[in-house]
JSON list of N, CA and C in Angstrom, two decimals:
[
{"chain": "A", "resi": 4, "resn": "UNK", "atom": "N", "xyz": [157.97, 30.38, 132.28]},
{"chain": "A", "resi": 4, "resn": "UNK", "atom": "CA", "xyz": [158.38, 30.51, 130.89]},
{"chain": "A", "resi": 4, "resn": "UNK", "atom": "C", "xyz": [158.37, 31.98, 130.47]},
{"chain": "A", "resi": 5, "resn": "UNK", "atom": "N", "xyz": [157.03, 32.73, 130.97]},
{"chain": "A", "resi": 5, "resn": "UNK", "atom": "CA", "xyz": [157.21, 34.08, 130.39]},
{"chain": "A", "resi": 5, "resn": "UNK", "atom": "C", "xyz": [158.47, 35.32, 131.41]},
{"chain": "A", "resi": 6, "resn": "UNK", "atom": "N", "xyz": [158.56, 34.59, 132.46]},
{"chain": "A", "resi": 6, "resn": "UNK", "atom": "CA", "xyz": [159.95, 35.40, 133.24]},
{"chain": "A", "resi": 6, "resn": "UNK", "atom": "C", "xyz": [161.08, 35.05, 132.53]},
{"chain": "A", "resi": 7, "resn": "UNK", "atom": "N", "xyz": [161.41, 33.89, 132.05]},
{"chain": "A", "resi": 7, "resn": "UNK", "atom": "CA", "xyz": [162.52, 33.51, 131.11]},
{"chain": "A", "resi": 7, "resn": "UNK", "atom": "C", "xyz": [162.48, 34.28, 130.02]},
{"chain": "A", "resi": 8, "resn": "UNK", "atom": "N", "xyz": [161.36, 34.54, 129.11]},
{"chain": "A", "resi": 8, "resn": "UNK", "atom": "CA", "xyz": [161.59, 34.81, 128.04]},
{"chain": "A", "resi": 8, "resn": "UNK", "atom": "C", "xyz": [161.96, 36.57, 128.53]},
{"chain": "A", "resi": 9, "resn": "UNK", "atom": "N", "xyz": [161.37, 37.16, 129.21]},
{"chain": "A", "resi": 9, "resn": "UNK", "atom": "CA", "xyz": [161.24, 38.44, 129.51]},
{"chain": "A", "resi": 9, "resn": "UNK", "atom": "C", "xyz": [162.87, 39.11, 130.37]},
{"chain": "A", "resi": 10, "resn": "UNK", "atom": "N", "xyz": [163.23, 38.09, 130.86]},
{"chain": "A", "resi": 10, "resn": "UNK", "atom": "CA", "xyz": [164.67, 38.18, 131.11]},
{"chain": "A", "resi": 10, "resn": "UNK", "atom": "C", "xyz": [165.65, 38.02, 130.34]},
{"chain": "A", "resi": 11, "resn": "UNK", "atom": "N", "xyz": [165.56, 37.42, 129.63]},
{"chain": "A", "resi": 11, "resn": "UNK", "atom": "CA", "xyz": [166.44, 37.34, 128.10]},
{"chain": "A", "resi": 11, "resn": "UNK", "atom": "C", "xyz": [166.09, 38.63, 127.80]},
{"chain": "A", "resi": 12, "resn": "UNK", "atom": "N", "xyz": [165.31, 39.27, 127.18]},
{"chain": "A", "resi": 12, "resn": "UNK", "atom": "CA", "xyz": [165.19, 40.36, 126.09]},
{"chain": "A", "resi": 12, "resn": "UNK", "atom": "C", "xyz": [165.41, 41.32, 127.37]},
{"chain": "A", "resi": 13, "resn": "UNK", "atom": "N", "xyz": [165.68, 41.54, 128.75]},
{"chain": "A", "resi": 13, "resn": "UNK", "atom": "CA", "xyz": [166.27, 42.35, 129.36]},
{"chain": "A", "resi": 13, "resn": "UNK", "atom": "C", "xyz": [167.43, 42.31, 129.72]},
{"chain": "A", "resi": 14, "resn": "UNK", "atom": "N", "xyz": [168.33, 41.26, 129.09]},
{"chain": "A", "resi": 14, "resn": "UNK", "atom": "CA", "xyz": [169.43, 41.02, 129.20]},
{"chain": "A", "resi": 14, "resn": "UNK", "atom": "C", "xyz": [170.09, 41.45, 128.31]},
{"chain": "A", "resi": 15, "resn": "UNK", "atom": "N", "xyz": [169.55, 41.05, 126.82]},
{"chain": "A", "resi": 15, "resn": "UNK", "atom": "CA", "xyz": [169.58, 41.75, 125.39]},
{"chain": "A", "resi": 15, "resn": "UNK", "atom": "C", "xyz": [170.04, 43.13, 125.41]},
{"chain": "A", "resi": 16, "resn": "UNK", "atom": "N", "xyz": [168.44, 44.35, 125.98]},
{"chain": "A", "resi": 16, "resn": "UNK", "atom": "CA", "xyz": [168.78, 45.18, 125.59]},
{"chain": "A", "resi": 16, "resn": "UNK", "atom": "C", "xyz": [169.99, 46.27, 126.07]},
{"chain": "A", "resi": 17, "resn": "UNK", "atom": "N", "xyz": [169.74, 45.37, 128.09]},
{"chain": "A", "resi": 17, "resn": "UNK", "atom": "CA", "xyz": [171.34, 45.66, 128.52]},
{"chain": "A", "resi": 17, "resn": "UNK", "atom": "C", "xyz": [172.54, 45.48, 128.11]},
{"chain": "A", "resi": 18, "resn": "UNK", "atom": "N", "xyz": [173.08, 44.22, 126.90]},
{"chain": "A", "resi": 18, "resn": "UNK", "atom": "CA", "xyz": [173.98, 44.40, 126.71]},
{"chain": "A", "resi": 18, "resn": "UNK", "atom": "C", "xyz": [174.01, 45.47, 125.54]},
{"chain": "A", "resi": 19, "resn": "UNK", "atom": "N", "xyz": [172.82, 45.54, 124.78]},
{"chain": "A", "resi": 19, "resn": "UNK", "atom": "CA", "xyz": [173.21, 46.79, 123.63]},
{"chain": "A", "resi": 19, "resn": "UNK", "atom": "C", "xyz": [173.40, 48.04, 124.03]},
{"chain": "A", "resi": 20, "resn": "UNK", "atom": "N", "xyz": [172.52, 48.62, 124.67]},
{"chain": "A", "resi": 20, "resn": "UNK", "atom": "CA", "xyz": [173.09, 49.71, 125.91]},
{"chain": "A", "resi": 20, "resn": "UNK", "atom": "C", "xyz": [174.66, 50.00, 126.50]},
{"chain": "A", "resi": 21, "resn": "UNK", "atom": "N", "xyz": [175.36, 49.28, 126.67]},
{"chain": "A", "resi": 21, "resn": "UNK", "atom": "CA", "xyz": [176.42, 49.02, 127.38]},
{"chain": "A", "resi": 21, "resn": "UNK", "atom": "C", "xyz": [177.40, 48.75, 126.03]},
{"chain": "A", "resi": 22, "resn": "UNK", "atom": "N", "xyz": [177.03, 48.33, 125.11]},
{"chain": "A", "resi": 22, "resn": "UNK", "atom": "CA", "xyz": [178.10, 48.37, 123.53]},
{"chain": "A", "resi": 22, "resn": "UNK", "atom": "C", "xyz": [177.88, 49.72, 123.30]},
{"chain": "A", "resi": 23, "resn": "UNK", "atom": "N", "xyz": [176.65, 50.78, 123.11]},
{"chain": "A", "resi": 23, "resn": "UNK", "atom": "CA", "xyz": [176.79, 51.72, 122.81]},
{"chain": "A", "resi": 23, "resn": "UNK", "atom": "C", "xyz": [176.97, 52.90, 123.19]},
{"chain": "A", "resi": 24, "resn": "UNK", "atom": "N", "xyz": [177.15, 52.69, 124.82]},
{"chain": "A", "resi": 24, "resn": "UNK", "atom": "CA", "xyz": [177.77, 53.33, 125.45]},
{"chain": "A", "resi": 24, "resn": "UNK", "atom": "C", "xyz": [179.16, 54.11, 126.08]},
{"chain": "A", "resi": 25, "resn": "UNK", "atom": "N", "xyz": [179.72, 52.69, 124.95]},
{"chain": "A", "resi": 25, "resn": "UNK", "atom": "CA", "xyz": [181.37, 52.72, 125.02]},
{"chain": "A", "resi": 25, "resn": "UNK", "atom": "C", "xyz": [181.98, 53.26, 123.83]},
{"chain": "A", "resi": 26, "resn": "UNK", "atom": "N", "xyz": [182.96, 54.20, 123.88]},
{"chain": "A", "resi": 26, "resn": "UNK", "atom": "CA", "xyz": [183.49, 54.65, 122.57]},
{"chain": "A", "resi": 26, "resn": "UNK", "atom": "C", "xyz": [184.89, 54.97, 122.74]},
{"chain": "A", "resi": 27, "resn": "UNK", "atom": "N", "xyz": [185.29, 55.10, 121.19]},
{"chain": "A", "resi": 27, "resn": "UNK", "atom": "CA", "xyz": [187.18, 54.65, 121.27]},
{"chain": "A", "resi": 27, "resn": "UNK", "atom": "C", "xyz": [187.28, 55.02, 120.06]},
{"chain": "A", "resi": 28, "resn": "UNK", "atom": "N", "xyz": [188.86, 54.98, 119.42]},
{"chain": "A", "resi": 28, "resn": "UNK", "atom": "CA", "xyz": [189.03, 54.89, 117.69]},
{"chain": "A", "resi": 28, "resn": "UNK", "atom": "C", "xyz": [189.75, 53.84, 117.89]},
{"chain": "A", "resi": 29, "resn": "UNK", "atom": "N", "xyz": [190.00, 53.39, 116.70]},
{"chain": "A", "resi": 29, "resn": "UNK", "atom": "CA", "xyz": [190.63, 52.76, 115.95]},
{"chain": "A", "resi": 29, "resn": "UNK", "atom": "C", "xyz": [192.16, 53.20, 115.00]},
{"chain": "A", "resi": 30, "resn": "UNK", "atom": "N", "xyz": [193.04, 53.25, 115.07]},
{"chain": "A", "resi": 30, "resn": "UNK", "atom": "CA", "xyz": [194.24, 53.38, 114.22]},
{"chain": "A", "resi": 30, "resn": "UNK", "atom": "C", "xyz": [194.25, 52.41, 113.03]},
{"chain": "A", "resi": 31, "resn": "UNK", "atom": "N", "xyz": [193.73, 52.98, 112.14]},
{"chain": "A", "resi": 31, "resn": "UNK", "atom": "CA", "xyz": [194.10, 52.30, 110.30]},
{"chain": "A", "resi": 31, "resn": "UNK", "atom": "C", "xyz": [194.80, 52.88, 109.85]},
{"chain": "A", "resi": 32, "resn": "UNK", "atom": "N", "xyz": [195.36, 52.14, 108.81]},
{"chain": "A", "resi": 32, "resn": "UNK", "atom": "CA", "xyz": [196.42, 52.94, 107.65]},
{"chain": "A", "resi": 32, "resn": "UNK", "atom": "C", "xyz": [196.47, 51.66, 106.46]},
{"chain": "A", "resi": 33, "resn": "UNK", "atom": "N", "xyz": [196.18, 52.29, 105.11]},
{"chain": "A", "resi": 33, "resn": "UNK", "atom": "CA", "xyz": [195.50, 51.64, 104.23]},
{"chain": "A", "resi": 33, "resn": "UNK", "atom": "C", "xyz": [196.24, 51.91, 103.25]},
{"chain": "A", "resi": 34, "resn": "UNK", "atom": "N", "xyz": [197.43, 51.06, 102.35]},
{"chain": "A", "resi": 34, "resn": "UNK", "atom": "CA", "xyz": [198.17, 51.47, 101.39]},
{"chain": "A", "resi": 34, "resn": "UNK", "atom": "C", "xyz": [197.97, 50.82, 100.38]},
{"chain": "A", "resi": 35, "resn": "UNK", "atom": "N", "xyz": [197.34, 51.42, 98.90]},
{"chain": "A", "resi": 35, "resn": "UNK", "atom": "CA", "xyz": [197.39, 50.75, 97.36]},
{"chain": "A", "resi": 35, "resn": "UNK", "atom": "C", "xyz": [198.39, 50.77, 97.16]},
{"chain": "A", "resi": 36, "resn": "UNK", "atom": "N", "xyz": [198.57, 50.03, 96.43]},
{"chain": "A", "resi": 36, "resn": "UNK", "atom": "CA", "xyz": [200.03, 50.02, 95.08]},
{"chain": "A", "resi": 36, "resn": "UNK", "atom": "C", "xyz": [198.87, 50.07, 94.05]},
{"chain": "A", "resi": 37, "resn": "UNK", "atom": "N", "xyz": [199.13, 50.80, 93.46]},
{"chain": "A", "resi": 37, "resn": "UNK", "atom": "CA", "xyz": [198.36, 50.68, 91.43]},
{"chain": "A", "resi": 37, "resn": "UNK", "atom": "C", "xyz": [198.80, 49.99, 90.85]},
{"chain": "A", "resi": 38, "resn": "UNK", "atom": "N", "xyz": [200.35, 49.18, 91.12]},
{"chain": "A", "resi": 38, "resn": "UNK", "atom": "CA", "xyz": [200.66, 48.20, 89.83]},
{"chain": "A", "resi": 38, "resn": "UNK", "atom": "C", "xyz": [201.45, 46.75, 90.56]},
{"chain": "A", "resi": 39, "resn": "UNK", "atom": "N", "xyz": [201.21, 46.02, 90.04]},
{"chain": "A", "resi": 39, "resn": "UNK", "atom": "CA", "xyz": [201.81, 44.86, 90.21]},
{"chain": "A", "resi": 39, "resn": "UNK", "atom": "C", "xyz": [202.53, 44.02, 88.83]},
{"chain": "A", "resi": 40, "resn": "UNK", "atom": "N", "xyz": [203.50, 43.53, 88.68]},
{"chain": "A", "resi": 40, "resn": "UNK", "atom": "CA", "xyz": [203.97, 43.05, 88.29]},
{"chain": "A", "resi": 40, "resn": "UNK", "atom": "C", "xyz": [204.46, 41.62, 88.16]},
{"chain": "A", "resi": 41, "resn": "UNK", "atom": "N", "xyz": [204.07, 40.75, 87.09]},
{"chain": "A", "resi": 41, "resn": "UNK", "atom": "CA", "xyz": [204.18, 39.39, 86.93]},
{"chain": "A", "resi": 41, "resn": "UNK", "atom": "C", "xyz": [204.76, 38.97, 86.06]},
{"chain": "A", "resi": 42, "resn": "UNK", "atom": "N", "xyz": [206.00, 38.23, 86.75]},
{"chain": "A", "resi": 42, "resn": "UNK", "atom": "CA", "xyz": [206.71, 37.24, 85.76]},
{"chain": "A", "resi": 42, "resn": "UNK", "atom": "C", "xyz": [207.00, 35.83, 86.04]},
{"chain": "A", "resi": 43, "resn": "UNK", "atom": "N", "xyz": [206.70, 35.54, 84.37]},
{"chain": "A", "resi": 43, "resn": "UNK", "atom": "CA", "xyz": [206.56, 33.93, 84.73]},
{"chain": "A", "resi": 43, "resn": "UNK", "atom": "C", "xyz": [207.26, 33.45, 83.48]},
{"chain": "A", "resi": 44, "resn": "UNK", "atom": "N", "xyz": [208.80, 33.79, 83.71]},
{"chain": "A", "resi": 44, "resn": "UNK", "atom": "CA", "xyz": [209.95, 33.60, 82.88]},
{"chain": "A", "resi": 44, "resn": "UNK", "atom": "C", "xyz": [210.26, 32.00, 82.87]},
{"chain": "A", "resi": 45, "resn": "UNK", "atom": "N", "xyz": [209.56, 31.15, 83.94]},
{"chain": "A", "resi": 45, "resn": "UNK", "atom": "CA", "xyz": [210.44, 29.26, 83.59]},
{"chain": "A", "resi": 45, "resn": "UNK", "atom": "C", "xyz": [208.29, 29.25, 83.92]},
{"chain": "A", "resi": 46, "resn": "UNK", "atom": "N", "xyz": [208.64, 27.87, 83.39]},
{"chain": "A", "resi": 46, "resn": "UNK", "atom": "CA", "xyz": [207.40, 26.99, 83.26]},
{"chain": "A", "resi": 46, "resn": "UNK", "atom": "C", "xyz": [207.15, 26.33, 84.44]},
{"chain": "A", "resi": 47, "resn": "UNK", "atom": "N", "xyz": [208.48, 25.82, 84.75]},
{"chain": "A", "resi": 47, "resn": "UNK", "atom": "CA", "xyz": [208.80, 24.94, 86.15]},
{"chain": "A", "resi": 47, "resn": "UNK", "atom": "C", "xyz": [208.13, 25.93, 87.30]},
{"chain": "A", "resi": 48, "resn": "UNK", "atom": "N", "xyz": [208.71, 26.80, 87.32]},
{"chain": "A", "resi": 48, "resn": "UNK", "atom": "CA", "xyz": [208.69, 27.46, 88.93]},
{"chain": "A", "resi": 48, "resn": "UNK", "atom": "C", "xyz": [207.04, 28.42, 88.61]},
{"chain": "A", "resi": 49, "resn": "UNK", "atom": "N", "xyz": [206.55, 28.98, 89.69]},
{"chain": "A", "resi": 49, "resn": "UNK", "atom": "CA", "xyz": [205.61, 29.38, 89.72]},
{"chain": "A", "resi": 49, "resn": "UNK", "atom": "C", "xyz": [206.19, 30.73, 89.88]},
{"chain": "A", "resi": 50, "resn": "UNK", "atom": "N", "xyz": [205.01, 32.22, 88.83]},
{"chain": "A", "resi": 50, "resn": "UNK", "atom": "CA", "xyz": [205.02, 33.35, 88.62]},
{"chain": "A", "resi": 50, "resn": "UNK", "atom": "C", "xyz": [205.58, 34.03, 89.79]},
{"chain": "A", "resi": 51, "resn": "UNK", "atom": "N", "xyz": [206.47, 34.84, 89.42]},
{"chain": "A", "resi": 51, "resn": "UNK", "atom": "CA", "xyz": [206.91, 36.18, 90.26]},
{"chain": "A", "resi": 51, "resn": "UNK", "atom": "C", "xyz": [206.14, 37.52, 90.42]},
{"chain": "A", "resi": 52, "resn": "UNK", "atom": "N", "xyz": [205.53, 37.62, 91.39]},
{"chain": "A", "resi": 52, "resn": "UNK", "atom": "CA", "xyz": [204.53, 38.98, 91.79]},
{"chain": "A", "resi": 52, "resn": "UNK", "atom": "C", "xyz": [205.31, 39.95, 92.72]},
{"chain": "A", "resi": 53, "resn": "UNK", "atom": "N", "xyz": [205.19, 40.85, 92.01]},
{"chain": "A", "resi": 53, "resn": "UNK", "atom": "CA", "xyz": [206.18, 42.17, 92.37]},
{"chain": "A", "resi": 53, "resn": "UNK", "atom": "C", "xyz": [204.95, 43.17, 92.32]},
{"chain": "A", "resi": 54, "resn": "UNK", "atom": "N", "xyz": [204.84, 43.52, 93.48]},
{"chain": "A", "resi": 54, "resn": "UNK", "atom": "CA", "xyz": [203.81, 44.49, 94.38]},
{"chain": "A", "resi": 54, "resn": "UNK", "atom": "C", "xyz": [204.47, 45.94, 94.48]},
{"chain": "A", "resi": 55, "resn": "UNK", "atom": "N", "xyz": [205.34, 46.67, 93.97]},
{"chain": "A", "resi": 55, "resn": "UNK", "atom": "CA", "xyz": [205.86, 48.08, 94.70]},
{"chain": "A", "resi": 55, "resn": "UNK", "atom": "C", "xyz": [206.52, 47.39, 95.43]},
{"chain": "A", "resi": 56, "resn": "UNK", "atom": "N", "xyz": [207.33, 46.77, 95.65]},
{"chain": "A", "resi": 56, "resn": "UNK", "atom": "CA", "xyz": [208.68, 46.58, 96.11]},
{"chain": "A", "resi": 56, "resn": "UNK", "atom": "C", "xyz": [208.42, 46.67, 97.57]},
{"chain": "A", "resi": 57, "resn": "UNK", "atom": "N", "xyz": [207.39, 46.71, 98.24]},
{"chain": "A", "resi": 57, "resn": "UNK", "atom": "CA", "xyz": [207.30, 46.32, 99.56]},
{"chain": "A", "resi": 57, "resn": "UNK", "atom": "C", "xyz": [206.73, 44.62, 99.80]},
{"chain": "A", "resi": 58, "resn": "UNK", "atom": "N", "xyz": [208.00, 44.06, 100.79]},
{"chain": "A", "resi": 58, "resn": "UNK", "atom": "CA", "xyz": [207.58, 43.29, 101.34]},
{"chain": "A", "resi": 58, "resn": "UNK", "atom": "C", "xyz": [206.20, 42.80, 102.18]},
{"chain": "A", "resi": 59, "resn": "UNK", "atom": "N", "xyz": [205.09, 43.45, 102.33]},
{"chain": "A", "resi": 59, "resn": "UNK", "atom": "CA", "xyz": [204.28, 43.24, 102.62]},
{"chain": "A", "resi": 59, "resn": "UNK", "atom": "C", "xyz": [203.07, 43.37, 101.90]},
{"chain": "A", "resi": 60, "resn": "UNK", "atom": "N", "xyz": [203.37, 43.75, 101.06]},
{"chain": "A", "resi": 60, "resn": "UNK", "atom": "CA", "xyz": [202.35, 43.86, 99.72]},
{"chain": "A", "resi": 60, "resn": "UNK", "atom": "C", "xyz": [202.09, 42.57, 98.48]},
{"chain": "A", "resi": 61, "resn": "UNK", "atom": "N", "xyz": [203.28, 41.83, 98.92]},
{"chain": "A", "resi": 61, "resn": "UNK", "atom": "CA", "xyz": [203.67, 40.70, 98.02]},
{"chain": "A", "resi": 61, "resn": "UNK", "atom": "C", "xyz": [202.42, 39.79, 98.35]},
{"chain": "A", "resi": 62, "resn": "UNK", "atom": "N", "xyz": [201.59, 39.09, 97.32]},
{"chain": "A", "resi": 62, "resn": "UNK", "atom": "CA", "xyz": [200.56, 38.16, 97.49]},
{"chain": "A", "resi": 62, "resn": "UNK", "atom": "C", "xyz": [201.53, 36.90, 98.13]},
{"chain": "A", "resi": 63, "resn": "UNK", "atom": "N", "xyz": [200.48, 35.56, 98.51]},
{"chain": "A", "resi": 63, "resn": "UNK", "atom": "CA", "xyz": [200.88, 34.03, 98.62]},
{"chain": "A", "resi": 63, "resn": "UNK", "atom": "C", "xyz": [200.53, 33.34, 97.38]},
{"chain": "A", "resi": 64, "resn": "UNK", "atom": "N", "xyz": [201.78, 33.00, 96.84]},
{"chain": "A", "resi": 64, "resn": "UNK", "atom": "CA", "xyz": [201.85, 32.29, 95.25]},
{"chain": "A", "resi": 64, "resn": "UNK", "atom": "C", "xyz": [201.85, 31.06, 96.01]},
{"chain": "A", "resi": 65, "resn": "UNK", "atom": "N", "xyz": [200.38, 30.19, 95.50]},
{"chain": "A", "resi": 65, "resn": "UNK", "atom": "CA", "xyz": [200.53, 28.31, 95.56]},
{"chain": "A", "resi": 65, "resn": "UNK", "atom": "C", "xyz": [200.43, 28.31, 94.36]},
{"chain": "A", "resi": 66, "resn": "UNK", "atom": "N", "xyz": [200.94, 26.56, 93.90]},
{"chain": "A", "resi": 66, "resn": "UNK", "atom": "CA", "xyz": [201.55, 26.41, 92.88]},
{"chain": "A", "resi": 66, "resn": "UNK", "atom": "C", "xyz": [200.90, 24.68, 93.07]},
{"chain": "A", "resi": 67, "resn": "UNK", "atom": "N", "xyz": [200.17, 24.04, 91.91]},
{"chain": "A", "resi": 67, "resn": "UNK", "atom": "CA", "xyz": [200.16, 22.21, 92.26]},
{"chain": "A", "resi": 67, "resn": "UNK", "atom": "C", "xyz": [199.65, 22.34, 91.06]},
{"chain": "A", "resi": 68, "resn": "UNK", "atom": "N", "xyz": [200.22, 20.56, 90.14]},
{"chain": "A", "resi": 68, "resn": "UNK", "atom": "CA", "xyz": [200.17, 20.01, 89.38]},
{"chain": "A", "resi": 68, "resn": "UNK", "atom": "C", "xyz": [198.90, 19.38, 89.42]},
{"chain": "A", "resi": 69, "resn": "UNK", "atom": "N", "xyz": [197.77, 19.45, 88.36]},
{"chain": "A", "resi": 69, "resn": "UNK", "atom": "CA", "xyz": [197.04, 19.17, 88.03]},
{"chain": "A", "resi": 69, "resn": "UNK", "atom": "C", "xyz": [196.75, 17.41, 87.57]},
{"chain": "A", "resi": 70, "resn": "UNK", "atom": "N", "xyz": [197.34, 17.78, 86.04]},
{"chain": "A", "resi": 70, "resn": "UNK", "atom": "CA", "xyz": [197.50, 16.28, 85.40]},
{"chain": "A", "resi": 70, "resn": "UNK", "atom": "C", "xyz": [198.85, 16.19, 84.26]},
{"chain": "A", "resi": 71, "resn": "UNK", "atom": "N", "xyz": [199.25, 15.01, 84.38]},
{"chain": "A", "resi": 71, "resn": "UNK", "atom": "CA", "xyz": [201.10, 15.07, 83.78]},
{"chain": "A", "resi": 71, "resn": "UNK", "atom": "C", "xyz": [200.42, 14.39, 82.45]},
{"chain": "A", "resi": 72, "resn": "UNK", "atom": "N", "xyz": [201.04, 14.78, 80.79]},
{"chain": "A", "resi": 72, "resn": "UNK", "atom": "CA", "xyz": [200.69, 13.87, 79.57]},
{"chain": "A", "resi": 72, "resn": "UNK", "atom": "C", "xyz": [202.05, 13.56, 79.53]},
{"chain": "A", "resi": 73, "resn": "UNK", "atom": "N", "xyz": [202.35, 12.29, 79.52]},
{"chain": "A", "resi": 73, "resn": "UNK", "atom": "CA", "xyz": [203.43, 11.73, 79.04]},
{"chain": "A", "resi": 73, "resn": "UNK", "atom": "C", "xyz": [204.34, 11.58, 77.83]},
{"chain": "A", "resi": 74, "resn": "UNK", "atom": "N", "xyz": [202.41, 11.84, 77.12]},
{"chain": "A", "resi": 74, "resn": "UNK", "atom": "CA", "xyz": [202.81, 10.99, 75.80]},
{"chain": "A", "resi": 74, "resn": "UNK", "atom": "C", "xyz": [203.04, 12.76, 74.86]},
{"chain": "A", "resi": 75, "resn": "UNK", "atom": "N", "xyz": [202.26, 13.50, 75.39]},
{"chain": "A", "resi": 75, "resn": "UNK", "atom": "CA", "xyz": [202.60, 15.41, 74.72]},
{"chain": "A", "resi": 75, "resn": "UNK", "atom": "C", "xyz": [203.52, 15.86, 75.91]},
{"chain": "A", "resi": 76, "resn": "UNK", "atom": "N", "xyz": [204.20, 15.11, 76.83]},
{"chain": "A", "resi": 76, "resn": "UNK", "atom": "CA", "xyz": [205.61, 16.17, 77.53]},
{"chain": "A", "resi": 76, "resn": "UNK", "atom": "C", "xyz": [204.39, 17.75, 77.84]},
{"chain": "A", "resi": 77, "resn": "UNK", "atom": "N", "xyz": [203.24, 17.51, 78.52]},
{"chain": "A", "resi": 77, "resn": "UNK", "atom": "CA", "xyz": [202.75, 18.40, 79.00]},
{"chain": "A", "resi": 77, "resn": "UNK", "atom": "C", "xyz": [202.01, 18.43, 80.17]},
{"chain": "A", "resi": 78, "resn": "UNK", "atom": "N", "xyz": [202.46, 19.28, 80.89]},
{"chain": "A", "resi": 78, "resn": "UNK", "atom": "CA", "xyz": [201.86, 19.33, 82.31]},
{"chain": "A", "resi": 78, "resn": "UNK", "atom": "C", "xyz": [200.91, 20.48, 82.66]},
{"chain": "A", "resi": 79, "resn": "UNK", "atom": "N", "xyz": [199.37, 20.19, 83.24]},
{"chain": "A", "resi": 79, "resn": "UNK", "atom": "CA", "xyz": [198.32, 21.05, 83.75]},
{"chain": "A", "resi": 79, "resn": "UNK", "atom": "C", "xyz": [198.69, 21.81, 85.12]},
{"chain": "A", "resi": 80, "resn": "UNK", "atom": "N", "xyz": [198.78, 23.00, 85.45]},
{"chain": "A", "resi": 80, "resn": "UNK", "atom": "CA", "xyz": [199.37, 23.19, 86.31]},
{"chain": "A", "resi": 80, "resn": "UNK", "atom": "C", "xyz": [198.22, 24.24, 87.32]},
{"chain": "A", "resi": 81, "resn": "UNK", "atom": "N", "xyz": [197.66, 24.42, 88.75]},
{"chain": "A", "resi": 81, "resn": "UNK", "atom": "CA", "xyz": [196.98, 25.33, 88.95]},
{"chain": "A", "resi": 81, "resn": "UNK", "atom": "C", "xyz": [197.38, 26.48, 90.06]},
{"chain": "A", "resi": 82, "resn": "UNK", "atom": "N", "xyz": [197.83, 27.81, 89.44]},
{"chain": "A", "resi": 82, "resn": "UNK", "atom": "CA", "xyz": [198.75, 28.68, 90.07]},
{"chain": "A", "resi": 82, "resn": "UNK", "atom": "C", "xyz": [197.62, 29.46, 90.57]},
{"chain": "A", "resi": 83, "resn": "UNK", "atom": "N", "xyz": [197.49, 29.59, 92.36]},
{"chain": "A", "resi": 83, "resn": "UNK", "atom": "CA", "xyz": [196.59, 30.45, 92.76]},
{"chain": "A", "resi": 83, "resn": "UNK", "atom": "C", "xyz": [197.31, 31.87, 93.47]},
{"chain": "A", "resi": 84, "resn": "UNK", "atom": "N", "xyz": [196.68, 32.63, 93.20]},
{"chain": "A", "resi": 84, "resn": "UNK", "atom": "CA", "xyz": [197.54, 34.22, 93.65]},
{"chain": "A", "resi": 84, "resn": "UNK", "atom": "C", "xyz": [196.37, 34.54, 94.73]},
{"chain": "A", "resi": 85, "resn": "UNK", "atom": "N", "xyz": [196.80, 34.84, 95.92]},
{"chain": "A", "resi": 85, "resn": "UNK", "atom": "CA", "xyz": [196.09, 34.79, 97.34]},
{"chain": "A", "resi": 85, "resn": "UNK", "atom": "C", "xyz": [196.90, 36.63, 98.07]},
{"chain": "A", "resi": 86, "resn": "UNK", "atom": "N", "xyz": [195.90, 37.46, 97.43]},
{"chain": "A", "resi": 86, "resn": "UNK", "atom": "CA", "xyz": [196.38, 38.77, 98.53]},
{"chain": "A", "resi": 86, "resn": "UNK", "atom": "C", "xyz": [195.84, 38.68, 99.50]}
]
């Protein structure tokens, strides 16, 4: 039991040794937009998010109906904005 345990924690500190032994970079590139823009001109369709005009900046608009009133012609609606 105590060779088990004592081989583990020499296994341990070999692999941390061997992570910090290795070194490299990384390539990032990190772009804000400061403004976004939302329009939510029909009731029906779910809001328009305009990020700086790059396609990849644009959030994921979901869109689902909650609860329908029949009797007030009004619908609960829950619009989630996902960057």
């Amino acid at each position: 039991m105590t060779r088990t345990v004592l081989l583990a924690i020499a296994l341990l500190m070999a692999g941390s040794a061997t992570a910090g032994s290795i070194t490299g970079s990384i390539g990032v590139k990190l772009i804000i937009f400061s403004r976004c823009e939302i329009n939510s001109a029909t009731s029906q369709s779910p809001p328009q998010v305009d990020c700086g005009r790059h396609f990849s900046a644009q959030p994921r608009i979901m869109q689902s109906v909650l609860k329908r009133d029949a009797k007030q012609r009004e619908t609960d609606r829950l619009v989630t904005i996902e960057w």
